[in-house]
Coordinates of C-alpha atoms and ligand atoms in Angstrom, one line a residue:
M305 CA -11.9 6.7 15.6
C306 CA -13.3 8.9 12.8
G307 CA -15.9 7.3 10.5
I308 CA -16.3 7.7 6.8
V309 CA -19.2 7.0 4.6
G310 CA -20.0 7.4 0.9
Y311 CA -22.9 6.7 -1.4
I312 CA -23.7 6.7 -5.1
G313 CA -27.1 5.4 -6.3
K314 CA -30.6 6.5 -7.3
E315 CA -31.7 7.7 -3.8
Q316 CA -31.1 11.0 -2.2
A317 CA -27.6 10.6 -0.6
A318 CA -27.7 12.8 2.4
P319 CA -30.2 10.8 4.6
I320 CA -28.2 7.6 3.7
L321 CA -24.9 9.3 4.6
L322 CA -26.3 10.6 7.9
D323 CA -27.8 7.2 8.7
G324 CA -24.4 5.6 8.1
L325 CA -22.6 8.1 10.2
K326 CA -25.1 7.5 13.0
K327 CA -24.1 3.8 12.9
L328 CA -20.5 4.8 13.2
E329 CA -21.0 7.1 16.2
Y330 CA -19.6 4.4 18.5
R331 CA -16.2 4.9 17.0
G332 CA -16.0 8.3 18.8
Y333 CA -16.1 11.8 17.2
D334 CA -16.4 15.4 18.0
S335 CA -17.7 16.9 14.7
A336 CA -19.3 15.8 11.5
G337 CA -20.0 16.7 7.9
I338 CA -21.2 15.7 4.5
A339 CA -20.5 16.8 0.9
L340 CA -22.8 16.2 -2.0
L341 CA -22.5 16.5 -5.7
N342 CA -25.5 18.5 -6.6
A343 CA -26.3 20.0 -10.1
G344 CA -22.7 20.5 -11.0
D345 CA -21.6 21.9 -7.6
I346 CA -20.3 20.4 -4.4
D347 CA -22.4 21.3 -1.3
I348 CA -20.7 20.9 2.0
V349 CA -22.4 21.1 5.5
K350 CA -20.3 20.6 8.7
A351 CA -21.0 21.0 12.4
K352 CA -19.1 20.8 15.6
G353 CA -20.5 18.4 18.2
R354 CA -23.0 15.6 17.9
L355 CA -24.6 14.4 14.7
K356 CA -27.9 15.7 16.0
V357 CA -26.6 19.2 15.1
L358 CA -26.0 18.1 11.5
Y359 CA -29.4 16.4 11.3
E360 CA -31.0 19.7 12.5
M361 CA -29.0 21.8 10.1
T362 CA -30.0 19.7 7.1
D363 CA -33.5 18.7 8.1
G364 CA -32.5 15.1 8.5
G365 CA -30.6 15.4 5.2
K366 CA -33.6 16.5 3.2
A367 CA -32.3 20.0 2.7
V368 CA -29.1 18.8 0.8
K369 CA -29.8 17.4 -2.6
G370 CA -27.8 14.9 -4.7
T371 CA -27.5 11.2 -5.2
C372 CA -23.7 11.0 -4.7
G373 CA -21.8 12.1 -1.7
I374 CA -19.4 11.4 1.2
G375 CA -19.6 12.0 5.0
H376 CA -17.4 11.9 8.0
T377 CA -17.4 11.9 11.8
R378 CA -14.1 13.4 13.0
W379 CA -12.1 12.5 16.1
A380 CA -9.7 15.4 16.4
T381 CA -6.0 14.7 15.8
H382 CA -4.6 17.8 14.0
G383 CA -6.5 20.9 15.2
E384 CA -9.2 21.3 17.8
P385 CA -12.8 20.1 17.2
S386 CA -14.4 22.9 15.2
E387 CA -16.6 23.4 12.2
N388 CA -13.6 24.7 10.3
N389 CA -11.5 21.6 11.0
A390 CA -14.4 19.2 10.4
H391 CA -14.4 17.2 7.2
P392 CA -15.2 17.2 4.3
H393 CA -12.4 19.5 3.2
C394 CA -12.2 21.0 -0.3
N395 CA -9.9 22.9 -2.6
D396 CA -10.3 26.7 -3.1
E397 CA -12.6 26.3 -6.1
K398 CA -14.7 23.7 -4.3
T399 CA -14.3 21.3 -7.2
I400 CA -12.9 18.5 -5.1
A401 CA -14.0 17.4 -1.6
A402 CA -12.5 14.7 0.6
V403 CA -13.0 12.9 3.9
H404 CA -10.2 11.1 5.6
N405 CA -9.6 8.7 8.5
G406 CA -6.1 8.3 9.8
I407 CA -3.0 10.4 10.1
I408 CA -0.8 11.9 7.4
E409 CA 2.6 11.8 9.1
N410 CA 4.4 14.1 6.6
Y411 CA 1.6 16.6 6.3
A412 CA 3.7 19.5 7.5
E413 CA 6.3 19.0 4.8
L414 CA 3.6 18.5 2.1
K415 CA 1.8 21.6 3.3
E416 CA 5.0 23.7 2.9
K417 CA 5.4 22.4 -0.6
L418 CA 1.8 23.2 -1.5
I419 CA 2.1 26.7 0.0
K420 CA 5.2 27.3 -2.2
R421 CA 2.9 26.3 -5.2
G422 CA 0.4 28.9 -4.2
Y423 CA -2.0 26.9 -2.0
K424 CA -3.7 28.6 1.0
F425 CA -5.0 26.7 4.0
Y426 CA -8.1 27.5 6.1
S427 CA -7.8 24.7 8.7
Q428 CA -5.2 23.0 10.9
T429 CA -5.9 19.5 9.6
D430 CA -3.8 17.0 7.7
T431 CA -6.9 16.2 5.7
E432 CA -7.0 19.6 4.1
V433 CA -3.4 19.0 3.0
A434 CA -4.4 15.6 1.6
T435 CA -7.3 17.2 -0.3
K436 CA -5.1 19.8 -1.8
L437 CA -2.5 17.3 -2.7
V438 CA -5.1 15.4 -4.7
D439 CA -6.2 18.7 -6.2
Y440 CA -2.6 19.5 -7.2
Y441 CA -2.2 16.2 -9.0
Y442 CA -5.6 16.3 -10.6
K443 CA -4.8 19.7 -12.1
K444 CA -1.4 18.4 -13.2
Y445 CA -2.6 15.1 -14.8
G446 CA -6.3 15.7 -15.4
D447 CA -7.0 12.1 -14.2
P448 CA -8.9 11.4 -11.0
L449 CA -7.3 8.0 -10.5
R450 CA -3.8 9.2 -11.2
A451 CA -4.3 12.1 -8.7
I452 CA -5.1 9.5 -6.0
S453 CA -2.3 7.2 -6.8
E454 CA 0.2 10.1 -6.9
F455 CA -1.2 11.2 -3.5
A456 CA -0.6 7.7 -2.2
L457 CA 3.0 7.7 -3.4
R458 CA 3.7 11.0 -1.6
V459 CA 2.1 10.6 1.8
R460 CA 3.4 8.7 4.8
G461 CA 0.9 7.5 7.5
S462 CA -2.5 5.9 7.5
Y463 CA -5.5 6.8 5.6
A464 CA -9.0 5.8 4.4
L465 CA -9.7 8.6 1.9
A466 CA -12.8 9.2 -0.1
V467 CA -12.9 11.9 -2.8
I468 CA -15.6 13.4 -5.0
Y469 CA -14.8 15.6 -8.0
K470 CA -17.1 18.1 -9.5
D471 CA -16.0 16.8 -12.9
F472 CA -17.3 13.3 -12.1
P473 CA -20.8 14.0 -10.7
E474 CA -21.7 10.3 -10.3
T475 CA -18.6 8.8 -8.9
V476 CA -16.9 8.4 -5.5
F477 CA -13.2 7.6 -5.5
A478 CA -11.5 6.0 -2.5
I479 CA -8.2 4.6 -1.3
R480 CA -7.0 3.1 2.0
K481 CA -3.7 2.3 3.8
D482 CA -3.8 0.9 7.3
S483 CA -7.2 2.4 8.1
P484 CA -10.3 0.3 7.6
M485 CA -12.6 0.7 4.6
I486 CA -15.3 -1.5 3.2
I487 CA -17.5 -1.1 0.1
G488 CA -21.0 -2.6 -0.3
V489 CA -23.1 -3.0 -3.4
A490 CA -26.8 -3.5 -3.8
G491 CA -29.4 -2.8 -6.5
G492 CA -27.3 -0.5 -8.6
A493 CA -26.0 1.5 -5.6
A494 CA -22.6 1.5 -4.0
Y495 CA -21.8 2.3 -0.4
L496 CA -18.6 3.0 1.3
A497 CA -17.9 3.0 5.1
S498 CA -15.3 2.5 7.8
D499 CA -17.2 -0.4 9.2
V500 CA -20.0 -2.9 8.4
P501 CA -22.8 -1.6 10.7
A502 CA -23.0 1.6 8.6
I503 CA -24.3 -0.2 5.6
L504 CA -25.8 -3.4 6.9
K505 CA -29.3 -1.9 6.5
Y506 CA -28.7 -1.7 2.7
T507 CA -26.5 -4.6 1.8
K508 CA -24.7 -7.6 3.2
S509 CA -22.4 -7.9 0.1
V510 CA -19.1 -6.2 0.8
Y511 CA -15.6 -5.8 -0.5
Y512 CA -12.8 -5.4 2.0
V513 CA -10.5 -2.9 0.3
D514 CA -6.8 -3.9 0.5
N515 CA -4.0 -1.5 1.4
L516 CA -3.1 0.8 -1.5
Q517 CA -6.1 -0.3 -3.6
I518 CA -8.1 2.4 -5.3
A519 CA -11.9 2.0 -5.6
R520 CA -14.1 3.8 -8.1
L521 CA -17.8 3.6 -7.0
E522 CA -20.4 4.2 -9.6
R523 CA -24.1 3.3 -10.1
G524 CA -23.2 0.2 -12.0
G525 CA -20.9 -1.1 -9.3
V526 CA -17.3 -0.8 -8.1
T527 CA -14.0 -1.1 -9.9
F528 CA -10.7 -1.6 -8.1
F529 CA -7.3 -0.6 -9.2
N530 CA -3.7 -0.9 -8.1
L531 CA -1.4 2.1 -7.8
D532 CA -0.5 1.7 -11.5
R533 CA -4.2 2.1 -12.3
E534 CA -4.5 -1.4 -13.5
E535 CA -7.8 -3.1 -12.8
V536 CA -7.8 -5.7 -10.0
E537 CA -10.3 -8.4 -9.3
K538 CA -11.8 -8.7 -5.8
E539 CA -14.1 -11.1 -4.2
I540 CA -17.4 -10.1 -2.6
V541 CA -17.8 -11.3 1.0
K542 CA -21.2 -12.0 2.5
I543 CA -21.8 -10.6 5.9
T544 CA -23.5 -13.1 8.2
W545 CA -24.8 -10.6 10.9
D546 CA -28.3 -9.3 10.9
A547 CA -28.9 -5.5 11.0
E548 CA -30.4 -6.1 14.4
A549 CA -27.1 -7.3 15.7
A550 CA -25.9 -3.7 15.6
E551 CA -29.1 -2.3 17.3
K552 CA -29.8 -1.9 21.0
G553 CA -32.7 -4.4 20.9
G554 CA -34.6 -2.9 23.8
F555 CA -31.6 -2.4 26.1
E556 CA -30.9 1.1 27.4
H557 CA -27.3 1.0 26.2
F558 CA -25.2 -1.1 23.8
M559 CA -22.9 -2.0 26.7
L560 CA -25.8 -3.5 28.7
K561 CA -26.9 -5.5 25.7
E562 CA -23.4 -6.7 25.0
I563 CA -22.9 -7.8 28.6
H564 CA -26.1 -9.8 28.3
E565 CA -24.9 -11.4 25.0
Q566 CA -21.8 -13.0 26.7
P567 CA -23.3 -16.4 27.3
K568 CA -24.1 -16.8 23.6
V569 CA -20.8 -15.3 22.5
V570 CA -18.8 -17.6 24.7
K571 CA -20.8 -20.6 23.5
D572 CA -20.4 -19.6 19.8
T573 CA -16.7 -19.0 20.1
V574 CA -16.1 -22.3 21.9
N575 CA -18.3 -24.2 19.4
Y576 CA -16.3 -22.7 16.5
I577 CA -13.4 -24.8 17.7
Y578 CA -15.0 -27.5 19.9
Q579 CA -16.8 -30.0 17.6
N580 CA -17.5 -33.7 17.9
G581 CA -15.6 -33.9 21.3
N582 CA -12.4 -32.4 19.8
L583 CA -10.7 -29.1 19.6
G584 CA -10.2 -28.5 15.8
F585 CA -8.1 -25.6 14.7
S586 CA -8.3 -26.3 10.9
E587 CA -10.4 -23.2 10.3
V588 CA -7.8 -21.2 12.1
G589 CA -5.2 -22.7 9.8
L590 CA -3.2 -24.4 12.5
S591 CA -2.5 -28.1 12.1
D592 CA -1.4 -30.4 14.9
K593 CA 2.0 -30.3 13.4
D594 CA 2.0 -26.5 13.7
F595 CA 1.1 -26.9 17.4
K596 CA 3.9 -29.3 17.9
K597 CA 6.4 -26.7 16.7
I598 CA 5.4 -24.1 19.3
N599 CA 8.3 -23.6 21.7
G600 CA 6.9 -20.3 23.2
L601 CA 4.4 -17.6 22.8
I602 CA 4.6 -13.8 22.6
I603 CA 1.1 -12.3 23.1
V604 CA 0.5 -8.7 22.0
G605 CA -2.5 -6.4 22.3
C606 CA -3.7 -3.1 23.6
G607 CA -6.0 -2.2 26.5
S608 CA -8.5 -5.0 27.3
A609 CA -7.0 -7.2 24.6
Y610 CA -3.7 -7.0 26.4
H611 CA -5.5 -8.0 29.6
V612 CA -6.8 -11.1 27.9
G613 CA -3.1 -11.8 27.1
L614 CA -2.3 -11.6 30.8
V615 CA -5.0 -14.2 31.6
M616 CA -3.7 -16.4 28.7
Q617 CA -0.2 -16.3 30.1
Y618 CA -1.3 -17.8 33.5
V619 CA -3.5 -20.4 31.8
T620 CA -1.2 -21.4 29.0
E621 CA 1.9 -21.7 31.1
D622 CA 0.1 -23.7 33.6
L623 CA -1.6 -26.1 31.2
A624 CA 0.9 -26.4 28.3
R625 CA 4.2 -25.6 30.1
V626 CA 5.5 -23.3 27.4
P627 CA 7.0 -19.9 28.2
V628 CA 4.6 -17.1 27.5
R629 CA 5.5 -13.4 27.3
V630 CA 2.7 -10.8 27.1
E631 CA 3.6 -7.4 25.8
L632 CA 1.8 -4.2 25.1
A633 CA 1.7 -4.0 21.3
S634 CA 2.7 -0.3 21.4
E635 CA 5.9 -1.2 23.2
F636 CA 6.7 -4.4 21.4
R637 CA 6.7 -2.7 18.0
Y638 CA 9.4 -0.2 19.0
R639 CA 11.6 -2.6 21.0
N640 CA 14.3 -4.7 19.6
P641 CA 13.0 -7.9 21.2
V642 CA 15.1 -11.0 21.5
V643 CA 13.0 -13.7 19.9
N644 CA 13.5 -17.4 19.5
G645 CA 11.0 -18.8 17.1
E646 CA 8.0 -18.1 19.2
L647 CA 4.4 -17.9 17.9
V648 CA 3.2 -14.4 18.2
I649 CA -0.5 -14.1 19.1
A650 CA -2.1 -10.7 18.4
I651 CA -5.4 -10.1 20.1
S652 CA -7.7 -7.5 18.8
Q653 CA -11.5 -7.0 18.6
S654 CA -11.4 -4.6 15.7
G655 CA -8.5 -6.1 14.0
E656 CA -7.5 -2.5 13.1
T657 CA -5.6 -1.2 16.2
A658 CA -2.6 0.5 14.7
D659 CA -0.1 -0.6 17.4
T660 CA -1.2 -4.3 17.2
L661 CA -1.1 -4.3 13.5
A662 CA 2.4 -2.8 13.7
A663 CA 3.4 -5.5 16.2
V664 CA 2.2 -8.2 13.8
R665 CA 4.4 -6.7 11.1
A666 CA 7.4 -6.4 13.4
A667 CA 6.9 -10.1 14.4
K668 CA 6.8 -11.1 10.7
E669 CA 9.9 -9.1 10.0
A670 CA 11.6 -10.9 12.8
G671 CA 10.7 -14.2 11.0
L672 CA 8.0 -15.3 13.5
K673 CA 4.7 -16.8 12.7
T674 CA 1.6 -14.9 13.8
L675 CA -1.8 -15.9 15.0
A676 CA -4.6 -13.3 15.2
I677 CA -7.4 -13.6 17.6
V678 CA -9.7 -11.1 16.0
N679 CA -13.4 -10.3 16.0
V680 CA -13.9 -8.4 12.7
V681 CA -13.8 -10.5 9.6
G682 CA -11.5 -9.3 6.9
S683 CA -9.9 -6.7 9.2
S684 CA -6.3 -5.7 8.6
I685 CA -4.8 -7.8 11.4
A686 CA -6.8 -10.8 10.3
R687 CA -5.5 -10.4 6.7
E688 CA -1.9 -9.9 7.6
A689 CA -1.5 -12.7 10.2
D690 CA -0.5 -16.2 9.2
Y691 CA -3.4 -17.8 11.1
V692 CA -6.7 -16.3 12.2
F693 CA -9.0 -17.3 15.1
Y694 CA -12.3 -15.4 14.5
T695 CA -14.1 -14.8 17.8
K696 CA -17.8 -15.0 17.5
A697 CA -18.8 -11.9 19.4
G698 CA -20.7 -10.2 16.5
P699 CA -20.6 -6.4 16.2
E700 CA -19.5 -4.7 19.4
I701 CA -20.7 -1.2 19.4
S702 CA -20.1 0.1 22.9
V703 CA -16.6 1.6 23.2
A704 CA -15.9 -0.3 26.4
T705 CA -15.4 -3.9 25.4
T706 CA -17.3 -6.6 27.2
K707 CA -18.4 -9.5 25.0
A708 CA -15.4 -9.3 22.7
Y709 CA -13.1 -9.6 25.8
S710 CA -15.1 -12.7 26.9
A711 CA -14.9 -14.2 23.5
Q712 CA -11.1 -13.6 23.4
L713 CA -10.7 -15.2 26.8
V714 CA -12.4 -18.5 25.7
A715 CA -10.5 -18.4 22.4
G716 CA -7.4 -18.3 24.6
Y717 CA -8.5 -21.2 26.7
T718 CA -9.2 -23.4 23.7
F719 CA -5.8 -22.6 22.4
A720 CA -4.1 -23.4 25.7
L721 CA -6.0 -26.7 26.0
K722 CA -5.1 -27.8 22.5
L723 CA -1.5 -27.0 23.0
A724 CA -1.5 -28.9 26.3
K725 CA -3.1 -31.9 24.7
I726 CA -0.6 -31.9 21.8
R727 CA 2.3 -31.5 24.2
K728 CA 0.9 -34.1 26.5
T729 CA 1.2 -31.9 29.5
I730 CA -2.2 -32.8 30.8
E731 CA -3.9 -36.2 31.2
D732 CA -6.7 -37.2 29.0
N733 CA -9.2 -37.2 31.8
E734 CA -8.1 -33.7 32.9
Y735 CA -8.5 -32.6 29.2
S736 CA -12.0 -34.0 29.0
K737 CA -12.9 -32.4 32.3
L738 CA -11.7 -29.0 31.2
L739 CA -13.6 -29.3 27.9
K740 CA -16.7 -29.9 30.0
E741 CA -16.0 -26.9 32.1
L742 CA -15.6 -24.8 29.0
S743 CA -19.0 -25.9 27.7
A744 CA -20.6 -25.2 31.1
L745 CA -19.4 -21.5 31.1
P746 CA -22.4 -20.1 29.3
E747 CA -24.9 -21.4 31.8
K748 CA -22.8 -20.0 34.7
L749 CA -22.6 -16.7 32.9
E750 CA -26.4 -16.6 32.7
L751 CA -26.6 -17.2 36.4
L752 CA -24.3 -14.2 37.0
L753 CA -26.3 -11.9 34.8
S754 CA -29.3 -12.5 37.0
Q755 CA -27.4 -11.0 40.0
K756 CA -27.0 -7.6 38.4
E757 CA -29.3 -5.9 40.8
Q758 CA -27.1 -6.6 43.8
I759 CA -24.3 -4.9 42.0
Q760 CA -26.5 -2.0 41.0
K761 CA -27.4 -1.4 44.6
F762 CA -23.8 -1.5 45.7
A763 CA -22.8 0.9 42.9
A764 CA -25.5 3.4 44.1
K765 CA -23.8 3.4 47.5
T766 CA -20.3 4.0 46.1
M767 CA -21.1 6.4 43.2
D768 CA -19.2 9.3 44.9
K769 CA -16.0 7.4 45.4
K770 CA -12.8 9.2 44.2
D771 CA -10.6 6.1 44.1
V772 CA -11.3 2.5 43.6
F773 CA -8.6 -0.2 43.8
F774 CA -8.8 -3.8 42.6
I775 CA -6.4 -6.5 43.9
G776 CA -5.8 -10.1 43.2
R777 CA -3.2 -12.7 42.7
G778 CA -2.6 -14.8 39.5
V779 CA -5.6 -14.9 37.2
D780 CA -7.4 -12.8 39.8
Y781 CA -4.8 -10.0 39.2
A782 CA -5.3 -10.3 35.5
V783 CA -9.1 -9.8 36.0
S784 CA -8.5 -6.9 38.4
V785 CA -6.7 -5.0 35.7
E786 CA -9.6 -5.4 33.4
G787 CA -12.1 -4.4 36.1
S788 CA -10.2 -1.3 36.8
L789 CA -9.9 -0.3 33.2
K790 CA -13.6 -0.8 32.7
L791 CA -14.4 1.4 35.7
K792 CA -12.1 4.3 34.8
E793 CA -13.0 4.5 31.2
I794 CA -16.7 4.8 31.6
S795 CA -17.3 6.1 35.1
Y796 CA -14.3 8.5 35.0
I797 CA -13.5 7.5 38.6
H798 CA -9.8 7.1 39.3
S799 CA -8.9 3.4 39.6
E800 CA -5.9 1.2 39.8
A801 CA -5.3 -2.5 39.9
Y802 CA -2.5 -4.1 41.9
A803 CA -1.1 -7.5 42.3
A804 CA -2.1 -8.0 45.9
G805 CA 1.4 -8.8 47.0
E806 CA 2.6 -5.4 45.8
L807 CA 0.4 -3.4 48.1
K808 CA 2.9 -3.3 50.9
H809 CA 5.6 -2.1 48.5
G810 CA 4.2 1.4 48.3
T811 CA 0.6 1.4 47.2
I812 CA -1.0 0.9 50.6
S813 CA 0.0 4.5 51.4
L814 CA -2.8 5.6 49.0
I815 CA -5.5 4.0 51.2
E816 CA -7.6 6.6 53.0
N817 CA -10.8 6.6 54.9
G818 CA -13.5 5.4 52.5
T819 CA -11.3 4.3 49.6
L820 CA -13.0 1.4 47.9
V821 CA -10.9 -1.8 47.4
F822 CA -12.2 -4.8 45.5
G823 CA -10.6 -8.2 46.1
V824 CA -11.0 -10.8 43.4
L825 CA -10.9 -14.2 45.0
T826 CA -11.2 -17.2 42.8
Q827 CA -7.9 -19.0 43.3
K828 CA -8.1 -21.3 46.3
K829 CA -4.4 -21.3 47.2
L830 CA -4.1 -17.6 46.8
A831 CA -7.4 -16.2 48.1
E832 CA -6.5 -16.3 51.8
K833 CA -3.4 -14.1 51.1
T834 CA -5.4 -11.6 49.1
L835 CA -8.1 -11.6 51.7
S836 CA -5.5 -10.7 54.3
N837 CA -4.3 -7.8 52.1
L838 CA -7.9 -6.7 51.7
V839 CA -8.5 -6.7 55.5
E840 CA -5.3 -4.7 55.9
T841 CA -6.7 -2.0 53.7
A842 CA -9.9 -2.1 55.8
S843 CA -7.8 -1.5 58.9
R844 CA -6.6 1.7 57.2
G845 CA -10.1 2.9 56.6
A846 CA -11.0 1.3 53.2
L847 CA -14.4 0.0 52.3
I848 CA -13.8 -3.5 51.1
A849 CA -15.7 -5.7 48.6
A850 CA -15.1 -9.2 47.3
V851 CA -15.9 -11.0 44.1
A852 CA -15.4 -14.5 45.3
S853 CA -16.0 -18.0 43.9
E854 CA -18.5 -20.1 45.9
G855 CA -15.9 -22.4 47.4
I856 CA -13.8 -19.6 48.9
T857 CA -14.2 -19.2 52.6
L858 CA -14.8 -15.6 53.6
P859 CA -15.0 -14.1 57.1
E860 CA -18.6 -13.6 58.4
K861 CA -18.0 -10.0 59.2
G862 CA -15.9 -7.2 57.9
L863 CA -16.6 -7.2 54.2
D864 CA -18.8 -4.4 53.0
F865 CA -20.0 -6.2 49.9
V866 CA -19.7 -9.8 48.6
L867 CA -20.7 -11.1 45.2
R868 CA -20.4 -14.9 44.8
I869 CA -19.6 -16.4 41.5
P870 CA -20.2 -20.0 40.5
E871 CA -17.4 -22.6 40.8
T872 CA -15.5 -23.4 37.6
D873 CA -12.0 -24.6 37.0
E874 CA -9.8 -21.9 38.5
R875 CA -8.0 -21.4 35.2
F876 CA -11.3 -20.3 33.6
A877 CA -12.5 -18.1 36.5
A878 CA -11.6 -14.9 34.8
S879 CA -14.6 -15.4 32.5
L880 CA -17.0 -15.3 35.5
A881 CA -15.2 -12.9 37.8
V882 CA -15.2 -10.2 35.1
I883 CA -19.0 -10.0 34.8
P884 CA -19.7 -8.3 38.2
L885 CA -16.9 -5.9 37.5
Q886 CA -18.4 -5.0 34.1
F887 CA -21.8 -4.4 35.8
F888 CA -20.2 -2.3 38.5
A889 CA -18.5 -0.1 35.9
Y890 CA -21.7 0.1 33.9
Y891 CA -24.0 1.1 36.8
L892 CA -21.6 3.7 38.1
S893 CA -21.4 5.2 34.7
V894 CA -25.2 5.4 34.4
L895 CA -25.5 6.7 37.9
R896 CA -23.0 9.5 37.2
G897 CA -24.9 10.5 34.1
N898 CA -22.1 9.6 31.7
D899 CA -22.4 8.7 28.0
V900 CA -21.9 5.0 28.7
D901 CA -21.4 3.8 25.1
K902 CA -19.3 6.7 24.0
P903 CA -17.1 7.7 26.9
R904 CA -15.3 11.0 26.6
N905 CA -12.1 11.2 24.6
L906 CA -12.3 7.5 23.6
A907 CA -12.7 5.9 20.3
K908 CA -13.7 2.3 19.6
S909 CA -11.1 1.5 17.0
V910 CA -7.7 3.1 17.6
T911 CA -6.4 3.2 14.1
V912 CA -3.7 5.8 14.8
E913 CA -0.8 5.8 17.4
Ligands
F6R1659 C1 -11.4 -1.1 26.7 C2 -11.2 -1.3 25.3 C3 -9.9 -1.0 24.7 C4 -9.5 -2.0 23.6 C5 -8.2 -1.6 22.9 C6 -7.8 -2.6 21.8 O1 -12.7 -1.3 27.1 O2 -12.1 -1.6 24.6 O3 -8.9 -1.0 25.7 O4 -9.5 -3.3 24.2 O5 -8.3 -0.3 22.4 O6 -8.8 -2.6 20.8 P1 -8.8 -3.8 19.8 O7 -9.3 -5.0 20.6 O8 -9.9 -3.4 18.8 O9 -7.5 -4.0 19.3

């Protein structure tokens, strides 16, 4: 959701900025722009649409000179996507330019005040207001750092803001609050970006900027300040990913690559915790004593992360016999929930989702301890939670999550198992058996990947469907919800998931001739019932498909498509059942000519409400 980049060094900045923006494309955007300090002036080039347009306008960046600059990909919030609304924005004299990610909530009030002071506005954006506010304070105090700290004191909302001043031709200034920002350094150059992939090609040494910290990027390095403009020390973090981890590596799309990475991601995430025959949570920060204190869980997340919470609820209640509540982070944060000392688990790939971050803060305010299951190291949620379980998914570029979801699932299983062991709700032999099952998941996932062509063929037969339903009971329902989201977000086909038992309570009236209904069937005691529901939809004209574990008995006739998944412990079946559903969504998206990795209107990291 918006991307920002910045560079100061010896090289020409524009190609580096464009390259960085390209790496942030996955975040979602509808316009882009760059601003460079060049021979005492600020040059700004902006374009609506894809980055390709900006590349063409600037001859790949060669046409815009300067060794210091900032860049932006915009995902419209205030004002339609247009060249005028695109960032960077500047003051009237073009002596200050800024790019911004986030939302300035009190921008209308600030705008009015600035208008009273003689400012005019050319765009509908909150960023132009932010830029002119910085300009106002710069003119008032003549100090670029003070201008930024005064800005921070006046605005409400979230921002990652980078500013260049004509008066400081070799410096980029930046500040953040609740929007991600990292700064990298290498060989006398400094790089700024919303996310690591943008600068990975140049450096693996980064600083994670804290909330309300100001950064001054110069050729000699970076200096950090607090809002009182006192210098603060920060530690450099070494990134362990390779640049290739954020490349397609021969796959047609990032999503396809990421689906194929799931066996490894699952293995790495399990091995993070499962060592020498034991589940050790010391790196997470949780001791056995902490586990003993757990009397209940509240799991919060958005989208697919919330769906992982749904699976975790079934698995943890079953294994560890503690009450588990799963809530959409966007709802939890505004409720006045009754809590009772529970541990709050916040699940998030990016670690930056605004609602999940707010839910963590709400939980802490209510006096609860928080555990983050997060993929991005150093992200806001990871830093604010009391304990952090880092999933080992590596960079996930495709907007639709696949491998991060799978990593979150197994993180959840290890947590549930550990809790069960500590609470003595499972026998030792059952515990050992389940650990074995966990370790066997990667191999079974490999097997499933090899069945993708069957799904591709079925997708080709169903590409014109208008409605697709997914049904299941228990864990199968939780997977159905994820399968349905995957399908709708990248194929743009309408889809819903229902707890199979709910069909008769209204939904079955939606079934028409040719509606496609998927049944997820991995839970032996429940599969027969779901199968009956599936057959009932067929009697009303539906085309029916099943994703079923090997051991589930299916009728010889009547099903239009069957995909078998290997046997595992039923509690872990979501990890396998989701794979065919991911492939189904992927192939339908490809067949329909959609932009698989960057579906319309969506952004990878939802840093605003
Ligand atoms: C769906 C998807 C989203 C995210 C959601 C939360 O494919 O990716 O639903 O799961 O936006 O994002 P994170 O996990 O970054 O908090």
